[in-house]
Short mmCIF file of C-alpha atoms and ligand atoms in Angstrom, two decimals:
data_model
loop_
_atom_site.label_atom_id
_atom_site.label_comp_id
_atom_site.label_asym_id
_atom_site.label_seq_id
_atom_site.Cartn_x
_atom_site.Cartn_y
_atom_site.Cartn_z
CA MET H 14 4.45 -8.63 32.97
CA ARG H 15 5.82 -7.78 29.53
CA HIS H 16 5.12 -4.33 28.09
CA ILE H 17 5.32 -4.23 24.30
CA ALA H 18 4.99 -1.16 22.09
CA ILE H 19 4.17 -1.72 18.43
CA VAL H 20 4.58 1.27 16.13
CA GLY H 21 2.15 1.02 13.22
CA SER H 22 -1.37 -0.40 13.22
CA GLY H 23 -1.41 -2.03 9.79
CA PRO H 24 -1.31 -5.77 9.10
CA ALA H 25 2.24 -6.28 10.45
CA GLY H 26 1.36 -4.42 13.67
CA TYR H 27 -1.87 -6.30 14.38
CA TYR H 28 -0.43 -9.71 13.48
CA THR H 29 2.42 -9.01 15.92
CA ALA H 30 -0.11 -8.09 18.62
CA GLU H 31 -2.07 -11.27 17.88
CA ALA H 32 1.12 -13.31 18.19
CA ALA H 33 2.02 -11.57 21.47
CA LEU H 34 -1.38 -12.46 22.94
CA LYS H 35 -1.00 -16.09 21.85
CA GLN H 36 2.55 -16.30 23.24
CA TRP H 37 2.10 -14.57 26.61
CA ARG H 38 -1.69 -14.57 27.16
CA ASP H 39 -2.41 -12.49 30.30
CA ASP H 40 1.22 -11.78 30.92
CA VAL H 41 1.55 -9.07 28.28
CA ARG H 42 0.26 -5.55 27.64
CA VAL H 43 0.50 -4.32 24.06
CA ASP H 44 0.17 -0.69 22.98
CA ILE H 45 -0.18 -0.10 19.24
CA PHE H 46 0.89 3.41 18.26
CA ASP H 47 -0.06 5.06 14.98
CA SER H 48 0.56 8.54 13.63
CA SER H 49 -2.98 8.47 12.25
CA PRO H 50 -6.05 8.74 14.49
CA VAL H 51 -7.47 5.73 12.64
CA PRO H 52 -6.09 2.18 12.59
CA PHE H 53 -5.28 -0.49 9.99
CA GLY H 54 -2.73 1.36 7.82
CA LEU H 55 -2.42 -0.31 4.43
CA ILE H 56 -5.85 -1.92 4.74
CA ARG H 57 -7.46 1.51 4.85
CA THR H 58 -5.21 3.59 2.62
CA GLY H 59 -3.31 1.07 0.46
CA VAL H 60 -5.64 -1.77 -0.53
CA ALA H 61 -7.73 -0.69 -3.51
CA PRO H 62 -11.22 0.59 -2.67
CA ASP H 63 -12.81 -1.93 -5.06
CA HIS H 64 -11.10 -4.84 -3.27
CA GLN H 65 -13.45 -4.91 -0.27
CA SER H 66 -13.00 -8.64 0.30
CA ILE H 67 -9.29 -8.03 1.07
CA LYS H 68 -10.22 -5.22 3.45
CA ARG H 69 -12.39 -7.59 5.47
CA VAL H 70 -9.24 -8.91 7.15
CA ALA H 71 -9.53 -5.82 9.38
CA ARG H 72 -12.26 -7.69 11.29
CA ARG H 73 -9.61 -10.11 12.47
CA TYR H 74 -7.49 -7.19 13.67
CA GLU H 75 -10.52 -5.81 15.47
CA THR H 76 -10.77 -8.98 17.56
CA THR H 77 -7.16 -8.43 18.66
CA ALA H 78 -7.76 -4.70 19.18
CA LEU H 79 -10.69 -5.37 21.50
CA SER H 80 -8.68 -7.64 23.80
CA ASP H 81 -8.29 -6.13 27.29
CA ASN H 82 -4.53 -6.51 26.97
CA VAL H 83 -4.19 -4.51 23.74
CA HIS H 84 -4.59 -0.75 23.34
CA PHE H 85 -4.61 1.43 20.23
CA VAL H 86 -2.78 4.73 20.69
CA GLY H 87 -3.65 6.76 17.61
CA ASN H 88 -2.58 10.26 16.58
CA VAL H 89 0.91 9.85 18.04
CA MET H 90 3.90 10.31 15.75
CA VAL H 91 6.85 8.34 17.07
CA GLY H 92 10.00 10.33 16.41
CA ARG H 93 8.12 13.64 16.87
CA ASP H 94 5.66 13.34 19.79
CA ILE H 95 7.76 10.73 21.54
CA SER H 96 11.25 9.56 20.68
CA ILE H 97 12.38 6.00 20.10
CA ASP H 98 14.63 6.22 23.15
CA GLU H 99 11.70 7.35 25.30
CA LEU H 100 9.63 4.41 24.05
CA ARG H 101 12.50 2.04 24.79
CA GLU H 102 12.64 3.45 28.34
CA LEU H 103 8.93 2.77 28.80
CA TYR H 104 8.53 -0.65 27.16
CA ASP H 105 10.39 -3.97 27.35
CA ALA H 106 10.30 -4.24 23.56
CA VAL H 107 9.47 -1.77 20.79
CA VAL H 108 8.48 -3.24 17.42
CA LEU H 109 8.49 -1.00 14.35
CA ALA H 110 5.66 -2.08 12.04
CA THR H 111 5.58 1.15 10.09
CA GLY H 112 5.30 -0.35 6.61
CA ALA H 113 6.76 1.42 3.60
CA PRO H 114 4.68 4.51 2.92
CA ASN H 115 7.12 6.49 0.74
CA ASP H 116 7.68 6.17 -2.99
CA ARG H 117 10.91 5.04 -4.51
CA LYS H 118 11.91 7.75 -6.97
CA LEU H 119 12.41 7.17 -10.69
CA GLY H 120 15.42 9.48 -10.56
CA LEU H 121 14.59 10.89 -14.00
CA PRO H 122 14.60 14.43 -15.37
CA GLY H 123 11.10 15.92 -15.26
CA GLU H 124 9.94 13.68 -12.39
CA ASP H 125 8.79 16.72 -10.40
CA LEU H 126 6.56 18.15 -13.15
CA PRO H 127 2.90 18.65 -12.22
CA ASN H 128 0.69 15.60 -12.84
CA VAL H 129 3.55 13.13 -12.31
CA PHE H 130 2.83 11.05 -9.23
CA GLY H 131 4.28 8.17 -7.28
CA SER H 132 1.87 5.40 -6.38
CA ALA H 133 1.97 6.25 -2.65
CA GLY H 134 0.49 9.67 -3.38
CA PHE H 135 -1.89 8.55 -6.10
CA VAL H 136 -3.20 5.52 -4.20
CA GLY H 137 -3.41 7.66 -1.05
CA TRP H 138 -5.46 10.21 -2.99
CA TYR H 139 -8.17 7.80 -4.14
CA ASN H 140 -8.11 6.04 -0.76
CA GLY H 141 -8.62 9.21 1.30
CA HIS H 142 -5.21 9.46 2.98
CA PRO H 143 -5.23 12.94 4.59
CA GLN H 144 -1.70 13.66 3.35
CA PHE H 145 -2.78 13.29 -0.28
CA ALA H 146 -6.36 14.59 -0.26
CA GLU H 147 -5.24 17.77 -2.05
CA LEU H 148 -3.32 16.03 -4.86
CA HIS H 149 -5.85 17.11 -7.54
CA PRO H 150 -4.68 14.90 -10.42
CA ASP H 151 -5.77 16.23 -13.80
CA PHE H 152 -7.46 13.69 -16.07
CA SER H 153 -8.13 16.03 -18.99
CA HIS H 154 -5.57 14.43 -21.36
CA GLU H 155 -6.40 11.24 -23.22
CA THR H 156 -3.23 9.25 -22.39
CA ALA H 157 -1.96 8.05 -19.01
CA VAL H 158 1.35 6.25 -18.55
CA ILE H 159 1.80 3.86 -15.63
CA VAL H 160 5.37 2.81 -14.88
CA GLY H 161 5.88 -0.63 -13.33
CA ASN H 162 4.64 -4.19 -13.79
CA GLY H 163 3.54 -5.08 -10.26
CA ASN H 164 0.18 -5.34 -8.51
CA VAL H 165 0.16 -1.67 -7.54
CA ALA H 166 0.41 -0.74 -11.24
CA LEU H 167 -2.61 -3.00 -11.82
CA ASP H 168 -4.56 -1.28 -9.05
CA VAL H 169 -3.87 2.12 -10.57
CA VAL H 170 -4.73 0.97 -14.10
CA ARG H 171 -8.02 -0.51 -12.92
CA ILE H 172 -8.98 2.61 -10.97
CA LEU H 173 -8.27 4.79 -14.03
CA ALA H 174 -10.17 2.45 -16.35
CA LYS H 175 -13.34 1.88 -14.35
CA SER H 176 -16.57 3.72 -14.99
CA GLY H 177 -18.42 5.36 -12.09
CA GLU H 178 -20.87 2.44 -11.92
CA GLU H 179 -18.04 -0.04 -11.52
CA PHE H 180 -17.15 1.58 -8.18
CA ALA H 181 -20.50 0.53 -6.68
CA GLY H 182 -19.89 -1.15 -3.32
CA SER H 183 -16.36 0.31 -3.04
CA ASP H 184 -15.16 2.85 -0.49
CA ILE H 185 -13.44 5.11 -3.01
CA VAL H 186 -13.61 8.60 -1.53
CA ALA H 187 -16.06 11.11 -3.00
CA HIS H 188 -13.38 13.53 -4.30
CA ALA H 189 -11.72 10.73 -6.31
CA LEU H 190 -14.94 9.27 -7.65
CA SER H 191 -16.07 12.64 -8.89
CA ALA H 192 -12.71 13.43 -10.55
CA LEU H 193 -12.53 9.99 -12.20
CA GLU H 194 -16.09 10.28 -13.50
CA GLY H 195 -14.97 13.35 -15.45
CA SER H 196 -11.80 11.67 -16.77
CA GLN H 197 -10.93 12.01 -20.46
CA ILE H 198 -8.38 9.16 -20.35
CA ARG H 199 -8.85 6.74 -23.25
CA ARG H 200 -5.41 5.15 -23.45
CA ILE H 201 -3.47 3.71 -20.51
CA VAL H 202 0.07 2.60 -21.34
CA VAL H 203 1.70 0.24 -18.82
CA LEU H 204 5.49 0.35 -19.06
CA GLY H 205 7.57 -2.66 -18.06
CA ARG H 206 11.33 -2.25 -18.29
CA ARG H 207 11.66 -6.03 -18.62
CA GLY H 208 9.46 -8.64 -20.31
CA PRO H 209 6.28 -10.64 -19.65
CA HIS H 210 8.12 -13.38 -17.74
CA GLN H 211 9.49 -10.78 -15.33
CA VAL H 212 6.20 -9.18 -14.24
CA THR H 213 5.28 -9.39 -10.55
CA MET H 214 1.54 -9.18 -11.23
CA THR H 215 -0.49 -12.00 -9.70
CA PRO H 216 -3.00 -13.84 -11.91
CA LYS H 217 -6.21 -12.95 -10.10
CA GLU H 218 -5.36 -9.24 -10.16
CA LEU H 219 -4.24 -9.31 -13.83
CA GLY H 220 -7.34 -11.25 -14.85
CA GLU H 221 -9.53 -8.45 -13.47
CA LEU H 222 -8.47 -6.28 -16.41
CA ALA H 223 -10.33 -8.62 -18.74
CA LYS H 224 -13.56 -8.02 -16.86
CA LEU H 225 -13.68 -4.24 -17.06
CA ALA H 226 -16.82 -2.77 -18.58
CA ARG H 227 -15.29 -0.25 -20.94
CA ALA H 228 -11.58 -1.05 -21.16
CA CYS H 229 -9.58 -3.56 -23.15
CA PRO H 230 -6.12 -4.91 -22.22
CA ARG H 231 -3.73 -5.43 -25.12
CA VAL H 232 -0.32 -7.07 -25.40
CA ASP H 233 1.86 -7.03 -28.52
CA PRO H 234 2.26 -10.71 -29.49
CA ALA H 235 5.83 -9.94 -30.57
CA ASP H 236 6.73 -9.28 -26.91
CA LEU H 237 5.72 -12.76 -25.75
CA PRO H 238 8.34 -15.46 -25.28
CA PRO H 239 7.71 -18.80 -27.01
CA LEU H 240 4.87 -20.70 -25.30
CA ALA H 241 7.15 -23.63 -24.42
CA GLU H 242 9.18 -21.34 -22.14
CA ASP H 243 6.18 -20.89 -19.81
CA ALA H 244 6.66 -24.50 -18.65
CA ALA H 245 9.60 -23.46 -16.48
CA LEU H 246 7.49 -20.90 -14.56
CA ASP H 247 5.79 -21.53 -11.24
CA PRO H 248 2.04 -22.22 -11.43
CA GLY H 249 1.05 -18.65 -10.48
CA MET H 250 3.26 -17.11 -13.14
CA ARG H 251 1.95 -19.61 -15.71
CA LYS H 252 -1.57 -18.32 -14.99
CA THR H 253 -0.33 -14.74 -15.23
CA MET H 254 1.18 -15.60 -18.62
CA GLY H 255 -2.12 -17.18 -19.66
CA HIS H 256 -3.77 -13.79 -19.17
CA LEU H 257 -1.04 -11.91 -21.02
CA ARG H 258 -1.27 -14.39 -23.89
CA SER H 259 -5.01 -13.99 -24.16
CA PHE H 260 -4.61 -10.18 -24.06
CA ALA H 261 -2.34 -10.65 -27.09
CA MET H 262 -4.86 -12.61 -29.13
CA ALA H 263 -6.25 -10.57 -31.99
CA GLY H 264 -9.95 -10.95 -31.26
CA GLY H 265 -11.17 -13.76 -29.04
CA THR H 266 -14.36 -14.57 -27.24
CA ALA H 267 -15.75 -14.59 -23.75
CA ASN H 268 -16.27 -18.05 -22.39
CA ASP H 269 -16.51 -19.88 -19.08
CA ASN H 270 -13.28 -21.80 -19.52
CA GLY H 271 -11.01 -19.20 -18.06
CA ASN H 272 -10.25 -17.43 -21.33
CA ASP H 273 -10.21 -13.69 -21.10
CA VAL H 274 -12.53 -11.46 -23.03
CA ILE H 275 -10.75 -9.60 -25.79
CA CYS H 276 -12.63 -6.49 -26.54
CA PRO H 277 -11.89 -4.50 -29.69
CA ASP H 278 -14.78 -2.08 -29.28
CA ARG H 279 -14.12 -0.80 -25.77
CA ASP H 280 -13.65 2.92 -25.04
CA ILE H 281 -10.34 2.63 -23.19
CA ALA H 282 -7.26 0.77 -24.39
CA ILE H 283 -4.87 -0.64 -21.78
CA GLU H 284 -1.61 -1.22 -23.67
CA PHE H 285 1.21 -3.22 -22.15
CA ASP H 286 4.52 -1.89 -23.43
CA PHE H 287 7.27 -4.35 -22.44
CA PHE H 288 11.03 -3.88 -22.76
CA ALA H 289 10.38 -0.17 -22.26
CA ALA H 290 12.42 1.80 -19.72
CA PRO H 291 11.46 5.41 -18.96
CA ARG H 292 14.36 7.79 -19.49
CA ALA H 293 12.82 11.28 -19.03
CA ILE H 294 9.50 12.88 -18.23
CA LEU H 295 8.86 15.55 -20.83
CA GLY H 296 7.05 18.87 -20.49
CA THR H 297 7.51 22.48 -19.44
CA ASP H 298 4.70 23.58 -17.10
CA ARG H 299 3.27 20.08 -16.68
CA VAL H 300 3.89 16.60 -18.00
CA GLU H 301 3.39 16.35 -21.74
CA GLY H 302 4.98 12.99 -22.46
CA ILE H 303 7.59 10.44 -21.60
CA GLU H 304 10.80 9.41 -23.32
CA ILE H 305 11.37 5.68 -23.39
CA GLU H 306 14.31 3.52 -24.34
CA ARG H 307 13.72 0.08 -25.79
CA THR H 308 15.50 -2.56 -23.70
CA LYS H 309 16.56 -6.17 -24.06
CA LEU H 310 17.12 -8.72 -21.33
CA VAL H 311 20.72 -9.55 -20.51
CA ASP H 312 21.16 -12.00 -17.60
CA GLY H 313 17.70 -11.08 -16.41
CA LYS H 314 18.45 -7.33 -16.37
CA ALA H 315 16.98 -4.64 -18.61
CA VAL H 316 19.70 -3.17 -20.80
CA GLY H 317 19.04 -0.18 -23.07
CA THR H 318 19.32 -0.77 -26.82
CA GLY H 319 19.79 2.89 -27.72
CA GLU H 320 16.44 3.01 -29.54
CA THR H 321 14.22 5.69 -28.03
CA TYR H 322 10.70 6.93 -28.63
CA HIS H 323 8.17 9.29 -27.05
CA ILE H 324 4.65 8.73 -25.82
CA PRO H 325 2.57 11.90 -25.38
CA ALA H 326 0.88 11.71 -21.98
CA GLY H 327 -0.99 14.04 -19.62
CA ILE H 328 -0.45 12.04 -16.45
CA VAL H 329 2.28 9.65 -15.30
CA VAL H 330 2.03 7.41 -12.23
CA ALA H 331 5.20 5.58 -11.16
CA CYS H 332 4.33 2.32 -9.39
CA ILE H 333 7.88 1.16 -8.80
CA GLY H 334 7.93 0.23 -5.13
CA TYR H 335 8.08 1.83 -1.71
CA GLN H 336 10.41 2.73 1.14
CA THR H 337 10.04 2.78 4.91
CA SER H 338 9.99 6.23 6.55
CA ARG H 339 13.03 7.00 8.63
CA ILE H 340 12.70 7.53 12.38
CA PRO H 341 15.37 9.61 14.14
CA ASP H 342 17.98 7.42 15.89
CA VAL H 343 16.94 4.22 14.10
CA PRO H 344 19.60 2.79 11.74
CA TYR H 345 18.41 2.65 8.14
CA ASP H 346 19.32 0.41 5.21
CA GLU H 347 19.52 2.81 2.24
CA GLN H 348 19.74 0.11 -0.38
CA GLY H 349 16.76 -1.87 0.91
CA GLY H 350 14.68 1.20 1.85
CA ARG H 351 13.93 -0.30 5.29
CA PHE H 352 15.34 -0.34 8.81
CA ALA H 353 18.77 -1.94 9.14
CA ASN H 354 18.12 -5.20 10.95
CA VAL H 355 19.20 -8.77 11.40
CA GLU H 356 16.13 -11.00 11.22
CA GLY H 357 14.04 -8.23 12.75
CA ARG H 358 16.48 -7.21 15.51
CA ILE H 359 17.66 -3.58 15.19
CA MET H 360 19.28 -3.01 18.61
CA PRO H 361 18.53 -4.22 22.15
CA GLY H 362 14.83 -3.73 22.83
CA LEU H 363 14.11 -2.49 19.29
CA TYR H 364 12.72 -4.70 16.51
CA CYS H 365 11.03 -4.38 13.13
CA VAL H 366 8.50 -6.48 11.28
CA GLY H 367 6.64 -6.61 7.96
CA TRP H 368 7.64 -4.21 5.17
CA ALA H 369 9.72 -2.17 7.64
CA ARG H 370 11.86 -5.31 8.11
CA ARG H 371 11.94 -6.99 4.72
CA GLY H 372 10.94 -4.31 2.22
CA PRO H 373 7.69 -3.96 0.26
CA THR H 374 7.06 -7.49 -0.96
CA GLY H 375 4.53 -10.20 -0.29
CA THR H 376 0.84 -10.24 0.42
CA ILE H 377 -0.95 -9.04 3.54
CA GLY H 378 -0.95 -12.63 4.82
CA THR H 379 2.88 -12.78 4.62
CA ASN H 380 2.91 -10.47 7.63
CA ARG H 381 1.29 -13.06 9.89
CA PRO H 382 4.25 -15.47 10.09
CA ASP H 383 6.46 -12.39 10.29
CA GLY H 384 4.58 -11.21 13.39
CA PHE H 385 4.82 -14.63 15.04
CA ALA H 386 8.54 -14.88 14.24
CA ILE H 387 9.37 -11.53 15.84
CA VAL H 388 7.45 -12.40 19.00
CA GLU H 389 9.51 -15.60 19.30
CA LYS H 390 12.69 -13.52 19.07
CA ILE H 391 11.46 -11.06 21.70
CA ASP H 392 10.55 -13.99 23.94
CA ALA H 393 14.04 -15.43 23.56
CA ASP H 394 15.66 -12.02 24.25
CA LEU H 395 13.54 -11.28 27.33
CA GLY H 396 14.16 -14.75 28.68
CA PRO H 397 12.09 -16.61 31.27
CA ALA H 398 11.87 -13.59 33.58
CA GLY H 399 9.75 -11.85 30.93
CA GLY H 400 9.44 -8.18 31.78
CA THR H 401 12.26 -5.92 32.85
CA GLY H 402 10.20 -3.79 35.24
CA LYS H 403 9.47 -1.02 32.76
CA PRO H 404 6.23 0.94 33.28
CA GLY H 405 4.51 0.42 29.92
CA ARG H 406 1.23 2.20 29.30
CA PRO H 407 0.90 4.08 32.65
CA GLY H 408 4.34 5.51 31.94
CA PHE H 409 3.28 6.59 28.46
CA GLU H 410 0.06 8.14 29.75
CA ALA H 411 2.01 10.18 32.31
CA LEU H 412 4.33 11.43 29.59
CA ALA H 413 1.41 12.16 27.26
CA ALA H 414 -0.26 14.24 29.98
CA THR H 415 2.83 16.38 30.55
CA ARG H 416 3.35 16.82 26.81
CA GLY H 417 -0.30 17.39 25.88
CA ILE H 418 -0.37 14.44 23.45
CA ASP H 419 -3.98 14.11 22.33
CA PHE H 420 -4.06 10.38 21.61
CA VAL H 421 -7.01 8.46 20.23
CA LYS H 422 -8.14 5.14 21.78
CA PHE H 423 -9.72 2.23 19.91
CA THR H 424 -13.19 3.00 21.33
CA GLU H 425 -12.75 6.55 20.05
CA TRP H 426 -11.80 5.24 16.58
CA GLN H 427 -15.09 3.32 16.72
CA LYS H 428 -16.91 6.68 16.94
CA ILE H 429 -15.07 7.83 13.80
CA ASP H 430 -15.93 4.51 12.18
CA GLU H 431 -19.63 4.86 13.02
CA ALA H 432 -19.72 8.36 11.55
CA GLU H 433 -17.98 7.21 8.35
CA VAL H 434 -20.42 4.34 7.94
CA ALA H 435 -23.33 6.72 8.52
CA ASN H 436 -21.96 9.12 5.88
CA ALA H 437 -21.64 6.40 3.18
CA ARG H 438 -23.25 7.00 -0.22
CA GLN H 439 -25.79 4.34 -1.17
CA GLY H 440 -24.24 0.89 -1.50
CA ALA H 441 -20.82 2.00 -0.18
CA PRO H 442 -19.41 0.68 3.10
CA ARG H 443 -18.28 4.12 4.32
CA GLU H 444 -17.31 7.63 3.32
CA LYS H 445 -13.91 8.25 4.87
CA PHE H 446 -12.98 11.47 6.59
CA VAL H 447 -10.01 12.85 4.71
CA GLU H 448 -9.06 15.55 7.24
CA VAL H 449 -7.38 14.64 10.51
CA ASP H 450 -9.23 17.49 12.31
CA ARG H 451 -12.59 15.99 11.40
CA MET H 452 -11.47 12.58 12.64
CA ILE H 453 -10.33 14.06 15.94
CA ALA H 454 -13.59 16.01 16.27
CA LYS H 455 -15.49 12.70 16.13
CA ALA H 456 -13.07 10.96 18.49
CA HIS H 457 -12.96 13.75 21.08
CA PRO H 458 -16.21 15.68 20.64
CA SER H 459 -16.19 17.28 24.11
CA ALA H 460 -12.62 18.56 23.69
CA GLN H 461 -13.71 20.29 20.47
CA GLU H 462 -16.66 21.99 22.23
CA ASN H 463 -14.49 23.47 25.00
P1 LIG U 517 6.60 -4.71 -7.20
O1 LIG U 517 5.79 -5.94 -7.34
O2 LIG U 517 7.98 -4.81 -6.70
O3 LIG U 517 6.62 -4.01 -8.65
C1 LIG U 517 7.43 -2.89 -8.93
C2 LIG U 517 7.59 -2.76 -10.43
O4 LIG U 517 8.29 -1.55 -10.69
C3 LIG U 517 8.40 -3.88 -11.08
O5 LIG U 517 7.80 -4.22 -12.31
C4 LIG U 517 9.78 -3.23 -11.32
O6 LIG U 517 10.48 -3.74 -12.41
C5 LIG U 517 9.34 -1.81 -11.63
N1 LIG U 517 10.40 -0.83 -11.43
C6 LIG U 517 11.16 -0.63 -10.34
N2 LIG U 517 12.00 0.40 -10.53
C7 LIG U 517 11.79 0.83 -11.79
C8 LIG U 517 12.36 1.85 -12.58
N3 LIG U 517 13.32 2.65 -12.08
N4 LIG U 517 11.91 2.03 -13.84
C9 LIG U 517 10.94 1.24 -14.34
N5 LIG U 517 10.35 0.25 -13.63
C10 LIG U 517 10.77 0.05 -12.38
O7 LIG U 517 5.90 -3.65 -6.25
P2 LIG U 517 4.42 -3.07 -6.12
O8 LIG U 517 3.62 -3.23 -7.33
O9 LIG U 517 4.64 -1.73 -5.53
O10 LIG U 517 3.77 -4.00 -5.00
C11 LIG U 517 4.32 -4.06 -3.67
C12 LIG U 517 3.81 -5.33 -2.98
O11 LIG U 517 2.42 -5.19 -2.67
C13 LIG U 517 3.92 -6.56 -3.85
O12 LIG U 517 4.28 -7.66 -3.07
C14 LIG U 517 2.51 -6.72 -4.39
O13 LIG U 517 2.18 -8.03 -4.79
C15 LIG U 517 1.70 -6.27 -3.20
N6 LIG U 517 0.35 -5.85 -3.64
C16 LIG U 517 -0.61 -6.80 -3.69
C17 LIG U 517 -1.87 -6.46 -4.16
C18 LIG U 517 -2.93 -7.52 -4.23
O14 LIG U 517 -2.67 -8.66 -3.90
N7 LIG U 517 -4.12 -7.22 -4.68
C19 LIG U 517 -2.16 -5.16 -4.55
C20 LIG U 517 -1.13 -4.20 -4.48
C21 LIG U 517 0.13 -4.57 -4.02
P3 LIG U 517 11.68 -4.79 -12.19
O15 LIG U 517 11.01 -6.09 -11.88
O16 LIG U 517 12.39 -4.77 -13.48
O17 LIG U 517 12.50 -4.26 -11.04
#
């Protein structure tokens, strides 16, 4: 029997569990640890609340979770409640699937001013992550600046631009919906330090900006490279460029041929500012603006031209990528912001997968082959004998009992789930609990009564 511990219950964790079941069938026991009492990581607190179709992938993880050979062990922080070395003593293989939940920093003066956020915090806030429920962003100023030209920047722009009605059917949490409904933001500036050909926005996500009820995306035609240069791009990027080019058209019409709607009379302007590198966040008691240096591309890199300008802004959200959280005793790759590893191997018996292995790139689906690949490596390392005689879950449960670790099982998460679904406002799939205590009270009701 092989005993596998997976740390992290997001996509990378569940795809690894699925792969382990396929590889070893009844000859494996998988425990999936998570610091949160609720599973699914990025699906719950990263994927935008108005992208419910993407969130439906959690149903696939549920099938894996309900297998007799897989257990969810929620509310356990590895590195605090149990150490990596203890886990390695208990399990034949430990796989870190902890994602990349921390923001990369801009490293600019003024970054710590109130109402300047990283995307981890801001996205966590509107998605009901308990750590960020008290963020209280202030939307009373008319201009927001979003730094970054990736899909997370697009998520944040869309959430800021949507009207209350456009969140129908989403699981945006009540505190965020109510704050956004009172928002005074009328101008959203999206800063890209390089140009249109260098964006990492995917076409479907970018095209959504053209469908917003009260907002209008705009690109300065002068920023666009000559049309002929799009031919060298891959098909996805060519579609992305098609959207940016239609955002640049002065006027334009809605039609069914894939052209975007250009919308001069909308309430909110979404302005793409390319070749624009932030240099300082300005303000005294809170953010009041941002200093930007015009850039040019040199060998694909953004190089400052010395020309600077200011944009007054009341809120800044930096969507510039993420880093994996460190775990004591696990070697870390500073440059990559992930665990130091060679093709997923960190040290004997310790592996990593997903964003914790390769950094924060790729779609949710990219984690599936990643999960299968790491299971193959574990299989090769364990060899034909399989297990090494380690105790696995019974060993963990004994330790948890001596240490008073109050872990949450998958069936107990289902009680939280039921309560969230029951609490949903009309048309919404759920209203998430945003306090860990309330989650635990649903999971362990009798413990709370005693
Ligand atoms: P990303 O695609 O790497 O984009 C990060 C952006 O930040 C880039 O435009 C980058 O510019 C810019 N940047 C980095 N450091 C900067 C700095 N110091 N100053 C100014 N700009 C800076 O990352 P992401 O948007 O966080 O997305 C992470 C992953 O999740 C991606 O694979 C993404 O596709 C995925 N995702 C997918 C969806 C979806 O499919 N719906 C939604 C959200 C996220 P440079 O290129 O110049 O470095």
